[in-house]
mmCIF file of C-alpha atoms in Angstrom:
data_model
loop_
_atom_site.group_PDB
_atom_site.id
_atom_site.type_symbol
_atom_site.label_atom_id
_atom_site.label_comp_id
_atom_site.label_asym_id
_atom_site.label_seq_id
_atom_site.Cartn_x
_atom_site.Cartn_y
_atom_site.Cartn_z
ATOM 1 C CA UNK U 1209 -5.105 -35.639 -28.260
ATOM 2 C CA UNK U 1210 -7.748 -33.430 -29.662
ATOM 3 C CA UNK U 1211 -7.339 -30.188 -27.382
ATOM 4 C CA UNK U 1212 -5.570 -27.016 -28.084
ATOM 5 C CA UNK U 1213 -3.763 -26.147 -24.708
ATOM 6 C CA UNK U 1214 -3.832 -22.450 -24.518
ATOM 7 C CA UNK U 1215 -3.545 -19.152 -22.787
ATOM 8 C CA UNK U 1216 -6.903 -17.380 -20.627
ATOM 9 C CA UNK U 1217 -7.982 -14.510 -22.059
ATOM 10 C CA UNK U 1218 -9.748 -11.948 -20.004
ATOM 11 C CA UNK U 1219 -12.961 -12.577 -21.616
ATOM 12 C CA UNK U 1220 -12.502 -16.156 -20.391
ATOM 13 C CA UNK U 1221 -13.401 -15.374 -17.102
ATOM 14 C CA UNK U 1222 -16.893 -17.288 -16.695
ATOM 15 C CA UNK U 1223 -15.143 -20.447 -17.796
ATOM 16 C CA UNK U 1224 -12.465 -19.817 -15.414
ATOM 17 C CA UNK U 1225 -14.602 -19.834 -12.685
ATOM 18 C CA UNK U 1226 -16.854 -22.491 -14.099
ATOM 19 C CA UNK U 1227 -13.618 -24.812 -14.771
ATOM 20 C CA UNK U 1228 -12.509 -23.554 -11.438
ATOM 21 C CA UNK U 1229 -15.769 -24.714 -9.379
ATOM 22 C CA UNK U 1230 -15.582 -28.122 -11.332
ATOM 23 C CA UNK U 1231 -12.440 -28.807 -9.997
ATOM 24 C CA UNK U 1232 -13.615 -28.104 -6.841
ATOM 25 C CA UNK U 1233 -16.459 -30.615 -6.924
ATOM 26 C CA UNK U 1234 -13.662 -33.170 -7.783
ATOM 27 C CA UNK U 1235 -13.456 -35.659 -5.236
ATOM 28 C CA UNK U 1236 -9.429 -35.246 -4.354
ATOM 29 C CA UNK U 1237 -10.351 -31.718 -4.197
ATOM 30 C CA UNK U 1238 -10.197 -31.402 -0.053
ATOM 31 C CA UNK U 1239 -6.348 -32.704 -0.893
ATOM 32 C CA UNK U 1240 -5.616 -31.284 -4.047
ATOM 33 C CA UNK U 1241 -6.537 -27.370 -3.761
ATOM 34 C CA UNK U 1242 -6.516 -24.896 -1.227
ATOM 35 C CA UNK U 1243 -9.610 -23.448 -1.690
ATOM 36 C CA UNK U 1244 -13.473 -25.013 -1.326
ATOM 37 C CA UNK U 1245 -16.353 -24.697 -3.700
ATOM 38 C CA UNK U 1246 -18.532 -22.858 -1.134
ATOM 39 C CA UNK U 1247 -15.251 -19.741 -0.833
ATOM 40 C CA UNK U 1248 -14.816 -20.031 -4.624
ATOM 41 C CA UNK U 1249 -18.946 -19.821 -5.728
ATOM 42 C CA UNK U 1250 -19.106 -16.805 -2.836
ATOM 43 C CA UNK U 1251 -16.113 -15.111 -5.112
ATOM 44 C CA UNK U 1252 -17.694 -11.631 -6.780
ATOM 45 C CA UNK U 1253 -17.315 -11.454 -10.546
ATOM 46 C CA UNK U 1254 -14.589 -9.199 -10.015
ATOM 47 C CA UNK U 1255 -12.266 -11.976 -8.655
ATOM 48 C CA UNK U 1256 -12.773 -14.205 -11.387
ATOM 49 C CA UNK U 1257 -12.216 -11.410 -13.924
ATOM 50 C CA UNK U 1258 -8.939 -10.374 -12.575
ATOM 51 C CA UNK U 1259 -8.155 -14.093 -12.461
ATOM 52 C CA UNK U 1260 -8.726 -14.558 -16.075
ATOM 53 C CA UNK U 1261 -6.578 -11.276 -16.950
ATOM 54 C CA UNK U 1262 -3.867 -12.169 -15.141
ATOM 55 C CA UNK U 1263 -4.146 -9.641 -12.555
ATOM 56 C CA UNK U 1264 -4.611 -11.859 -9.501
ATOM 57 C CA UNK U 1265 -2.212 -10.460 -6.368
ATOM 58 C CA UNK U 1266 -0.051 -8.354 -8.320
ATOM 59 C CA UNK U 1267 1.781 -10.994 -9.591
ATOM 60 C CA UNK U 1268 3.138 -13.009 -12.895
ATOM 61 C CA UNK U 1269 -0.216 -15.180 -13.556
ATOM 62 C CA UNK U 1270 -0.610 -17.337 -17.118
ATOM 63 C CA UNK U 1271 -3.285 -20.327 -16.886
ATOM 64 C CA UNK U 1272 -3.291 -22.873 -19.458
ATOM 65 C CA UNK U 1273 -6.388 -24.463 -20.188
ATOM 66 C CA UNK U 1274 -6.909 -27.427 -22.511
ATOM 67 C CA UNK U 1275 -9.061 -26.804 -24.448
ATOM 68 C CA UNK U 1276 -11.869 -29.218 -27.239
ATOM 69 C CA UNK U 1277 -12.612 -28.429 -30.634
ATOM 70 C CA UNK U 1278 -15.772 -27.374 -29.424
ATOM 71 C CA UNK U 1279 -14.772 -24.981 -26.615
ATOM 72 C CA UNK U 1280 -15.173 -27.052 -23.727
ATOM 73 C CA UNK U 1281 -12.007 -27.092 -21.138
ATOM 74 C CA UNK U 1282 -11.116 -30.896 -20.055
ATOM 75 C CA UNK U 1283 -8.255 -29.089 -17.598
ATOM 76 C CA UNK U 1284 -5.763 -26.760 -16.101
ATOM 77 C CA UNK U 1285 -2.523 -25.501 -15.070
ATOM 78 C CA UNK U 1286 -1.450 -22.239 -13.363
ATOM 79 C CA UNK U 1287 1.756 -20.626 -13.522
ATOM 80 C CA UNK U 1288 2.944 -18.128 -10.655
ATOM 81 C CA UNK U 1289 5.951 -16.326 -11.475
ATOM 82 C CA UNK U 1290 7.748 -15.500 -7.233
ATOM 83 C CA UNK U 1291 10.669 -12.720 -7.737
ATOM 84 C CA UNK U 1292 13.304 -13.593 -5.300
ATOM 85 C CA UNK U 1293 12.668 -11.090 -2.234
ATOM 86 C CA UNK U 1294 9.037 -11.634 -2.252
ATOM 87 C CA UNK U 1295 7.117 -14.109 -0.621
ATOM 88 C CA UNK U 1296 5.306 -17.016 -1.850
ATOM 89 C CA UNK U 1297 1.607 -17.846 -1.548
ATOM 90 C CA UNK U 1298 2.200 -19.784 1.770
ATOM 91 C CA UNK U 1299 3.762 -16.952 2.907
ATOM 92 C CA UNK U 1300 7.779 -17.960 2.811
ATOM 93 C CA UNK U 1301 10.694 -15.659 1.673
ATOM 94 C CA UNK U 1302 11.464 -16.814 -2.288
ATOM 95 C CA UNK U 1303 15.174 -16.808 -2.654
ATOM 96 C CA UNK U 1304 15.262 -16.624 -6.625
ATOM 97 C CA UNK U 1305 13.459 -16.225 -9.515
ATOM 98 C CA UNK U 1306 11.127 -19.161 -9.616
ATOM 99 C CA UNK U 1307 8.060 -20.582 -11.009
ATOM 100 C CA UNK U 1308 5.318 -22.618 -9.051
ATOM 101 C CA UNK U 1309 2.897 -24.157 -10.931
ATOM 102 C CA UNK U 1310 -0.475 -24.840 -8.734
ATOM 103 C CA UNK U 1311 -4.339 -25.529 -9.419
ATOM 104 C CA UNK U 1312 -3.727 -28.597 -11.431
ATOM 105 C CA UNK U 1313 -6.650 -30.121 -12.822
ATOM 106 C CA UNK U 1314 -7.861 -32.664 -15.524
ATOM 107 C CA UNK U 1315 -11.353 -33.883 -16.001
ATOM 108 C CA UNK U 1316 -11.641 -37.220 -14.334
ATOM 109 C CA UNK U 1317 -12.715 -38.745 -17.988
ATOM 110 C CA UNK U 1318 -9.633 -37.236 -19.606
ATOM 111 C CA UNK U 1319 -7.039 -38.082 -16.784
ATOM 112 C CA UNK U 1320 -4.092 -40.560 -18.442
ATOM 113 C CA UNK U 1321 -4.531 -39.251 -22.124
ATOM 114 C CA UNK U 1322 -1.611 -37.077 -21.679
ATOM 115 C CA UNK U 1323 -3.843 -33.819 -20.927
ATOM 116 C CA UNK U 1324 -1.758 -32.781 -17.763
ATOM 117 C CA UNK U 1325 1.643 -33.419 -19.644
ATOM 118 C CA UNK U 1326 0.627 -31.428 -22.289
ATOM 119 C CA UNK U 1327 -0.546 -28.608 -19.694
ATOM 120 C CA UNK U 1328 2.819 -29.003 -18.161
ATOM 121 C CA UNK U 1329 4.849 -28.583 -20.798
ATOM 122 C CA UNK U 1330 2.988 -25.471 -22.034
ATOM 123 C CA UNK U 1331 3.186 -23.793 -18.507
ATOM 124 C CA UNK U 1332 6.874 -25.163 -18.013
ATOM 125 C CA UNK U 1333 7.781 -23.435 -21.753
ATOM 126 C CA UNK U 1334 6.111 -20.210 -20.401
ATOM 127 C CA UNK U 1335 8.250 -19.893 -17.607
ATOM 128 C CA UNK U 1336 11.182 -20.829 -19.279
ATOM 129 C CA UNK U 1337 10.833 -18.677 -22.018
ATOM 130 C CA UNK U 1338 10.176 -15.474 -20.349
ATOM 131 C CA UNK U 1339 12.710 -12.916 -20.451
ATOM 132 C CA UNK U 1340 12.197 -11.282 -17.239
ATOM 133 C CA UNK U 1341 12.944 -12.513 -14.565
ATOM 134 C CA UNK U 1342 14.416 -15.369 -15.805
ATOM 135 C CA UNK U 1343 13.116 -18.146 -13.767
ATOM 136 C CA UNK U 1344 15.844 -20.478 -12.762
ATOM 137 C CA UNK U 1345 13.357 -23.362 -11.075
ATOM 138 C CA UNK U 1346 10.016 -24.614 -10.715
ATOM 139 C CA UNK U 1347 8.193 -26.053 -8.485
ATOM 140 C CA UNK U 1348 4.675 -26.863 -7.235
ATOM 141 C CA UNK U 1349 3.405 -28.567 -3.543
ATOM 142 C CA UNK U 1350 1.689 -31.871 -3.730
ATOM 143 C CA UNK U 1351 -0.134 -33.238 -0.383
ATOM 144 C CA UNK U 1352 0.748 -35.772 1.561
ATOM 145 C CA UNK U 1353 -2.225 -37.657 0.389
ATOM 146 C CA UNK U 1354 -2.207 -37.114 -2.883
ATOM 147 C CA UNK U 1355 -0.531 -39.921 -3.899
ATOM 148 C CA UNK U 1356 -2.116 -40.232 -7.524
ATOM 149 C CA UNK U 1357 -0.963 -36.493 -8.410
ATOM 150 C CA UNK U 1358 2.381 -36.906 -6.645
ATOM 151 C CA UNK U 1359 3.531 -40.056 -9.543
ATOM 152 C CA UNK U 1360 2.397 -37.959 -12.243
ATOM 153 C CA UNK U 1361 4.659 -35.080 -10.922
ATOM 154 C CA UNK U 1362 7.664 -37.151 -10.791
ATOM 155 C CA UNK U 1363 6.853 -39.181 -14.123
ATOM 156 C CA UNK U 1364 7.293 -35.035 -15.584
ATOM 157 C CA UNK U 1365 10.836 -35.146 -14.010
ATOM 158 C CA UNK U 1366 9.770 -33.645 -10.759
ATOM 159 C CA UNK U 1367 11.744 -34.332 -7.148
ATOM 160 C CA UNK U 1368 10.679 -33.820 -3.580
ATOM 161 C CA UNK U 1369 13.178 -30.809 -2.229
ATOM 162 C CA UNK U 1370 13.024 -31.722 0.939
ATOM 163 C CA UNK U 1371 10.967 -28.899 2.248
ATOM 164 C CA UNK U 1372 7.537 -29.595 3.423
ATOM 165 C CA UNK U 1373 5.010 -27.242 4.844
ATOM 166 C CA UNK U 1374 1.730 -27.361 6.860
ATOM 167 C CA UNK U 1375 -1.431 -27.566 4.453
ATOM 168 C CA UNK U 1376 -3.214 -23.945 5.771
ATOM 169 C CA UNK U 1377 -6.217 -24.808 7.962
ATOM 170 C CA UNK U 1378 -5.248 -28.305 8.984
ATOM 171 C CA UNK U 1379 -2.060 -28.124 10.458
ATOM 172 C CA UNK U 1380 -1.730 -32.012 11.259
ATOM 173 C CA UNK U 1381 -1.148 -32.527 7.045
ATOM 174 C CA UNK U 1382 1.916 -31.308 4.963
ATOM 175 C CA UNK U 1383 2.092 -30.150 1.625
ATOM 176 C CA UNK U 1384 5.847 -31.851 0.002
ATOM 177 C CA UNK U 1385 7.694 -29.244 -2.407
ATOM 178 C CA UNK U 1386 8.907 -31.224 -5.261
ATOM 179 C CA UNK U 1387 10.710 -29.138 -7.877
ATOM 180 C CA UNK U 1388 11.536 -29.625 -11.769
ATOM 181 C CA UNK U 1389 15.400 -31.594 -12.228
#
């Protein structure tokens, strides 16, 4: 693998959103991300800036990217750190410390190199490694669809939990928690 998975910067912010916008002209995008490119291009600078610091909502944010030797990003993984007593980004009560991993993406040319492993692990040593809170699961939400993402997920060592909710917006589809064993 020739990439160097790494940590956004805040001056990485118009490759965020570029990297961002690609993924949303993917075509599993309508399954794989809650968000459209027509929202995401409409997004001020300001968004994408606080997105890149690590600022978004308040919250614990680190995004990996993966990234060439020269400079382009083949893919990405975001880690948000819930506190137990908060709620999560579809709006349910966390009960511990936890972290969800979400906007998964890997170039379509790059996709079974081992790209997204590596972005796991990275993101997966990030939450595990931080002091405070110390997060004692993690977890991401695959759609029902999304068959392709959902083997990688459990070839990583992740399990459905059991808990599914509706996918936002289209409340005929589900969204399947799998967590980290």
């Amino acid at each position: 693998m020739n990439h160097v998975i790494r940590a956004v910067t805040g001056e990485d912010w118009q490759r965020v959103k570029q990297l961002r916008l690609d993924a949303l002209r993917d075509p599993a995008a309508a399954i794989a991300f809650l968000d459209t490119y027509d929202n995401a291009a409409g997004r001020p600078d300001e968004h994408w800036q606080g997105r890149a610091a690590g600022s978004w909502g308040g919250a614990t944010i680190r995004q990996f990217v993966a990234e060439r030797a020269d400079g382009g990003w083949d893919g990405s993984v975001t880690v948000l750190i819930e506190r137990a007593g908060h709620q999560d980004v579809m709006g349910a009560p966390v009960e511990v410390d936890q972290a969800h991993l979400v906007g998964v993406f890997v170039r379509p040319e790059q996709r079974g190199t081992g790209l997204a492993g590596a972005l796991f692990d990275a993101a997966i040593a990030f939450a595990r490694g931080l002091d405070e809170p110390k997060v004692s699961r993690v977890r991401l939400y695959v759609h029902q669809d999304n068959q392709r993402a959902e083997a990688f997920y459990r070839k990583a060592g992740f399990t459905r939990s059991g808990r599914s909710v509706p996918v936002p917006g289209d409340e005929s589809s589900v969204e399947h928690e799998l967590v980290l064993g």
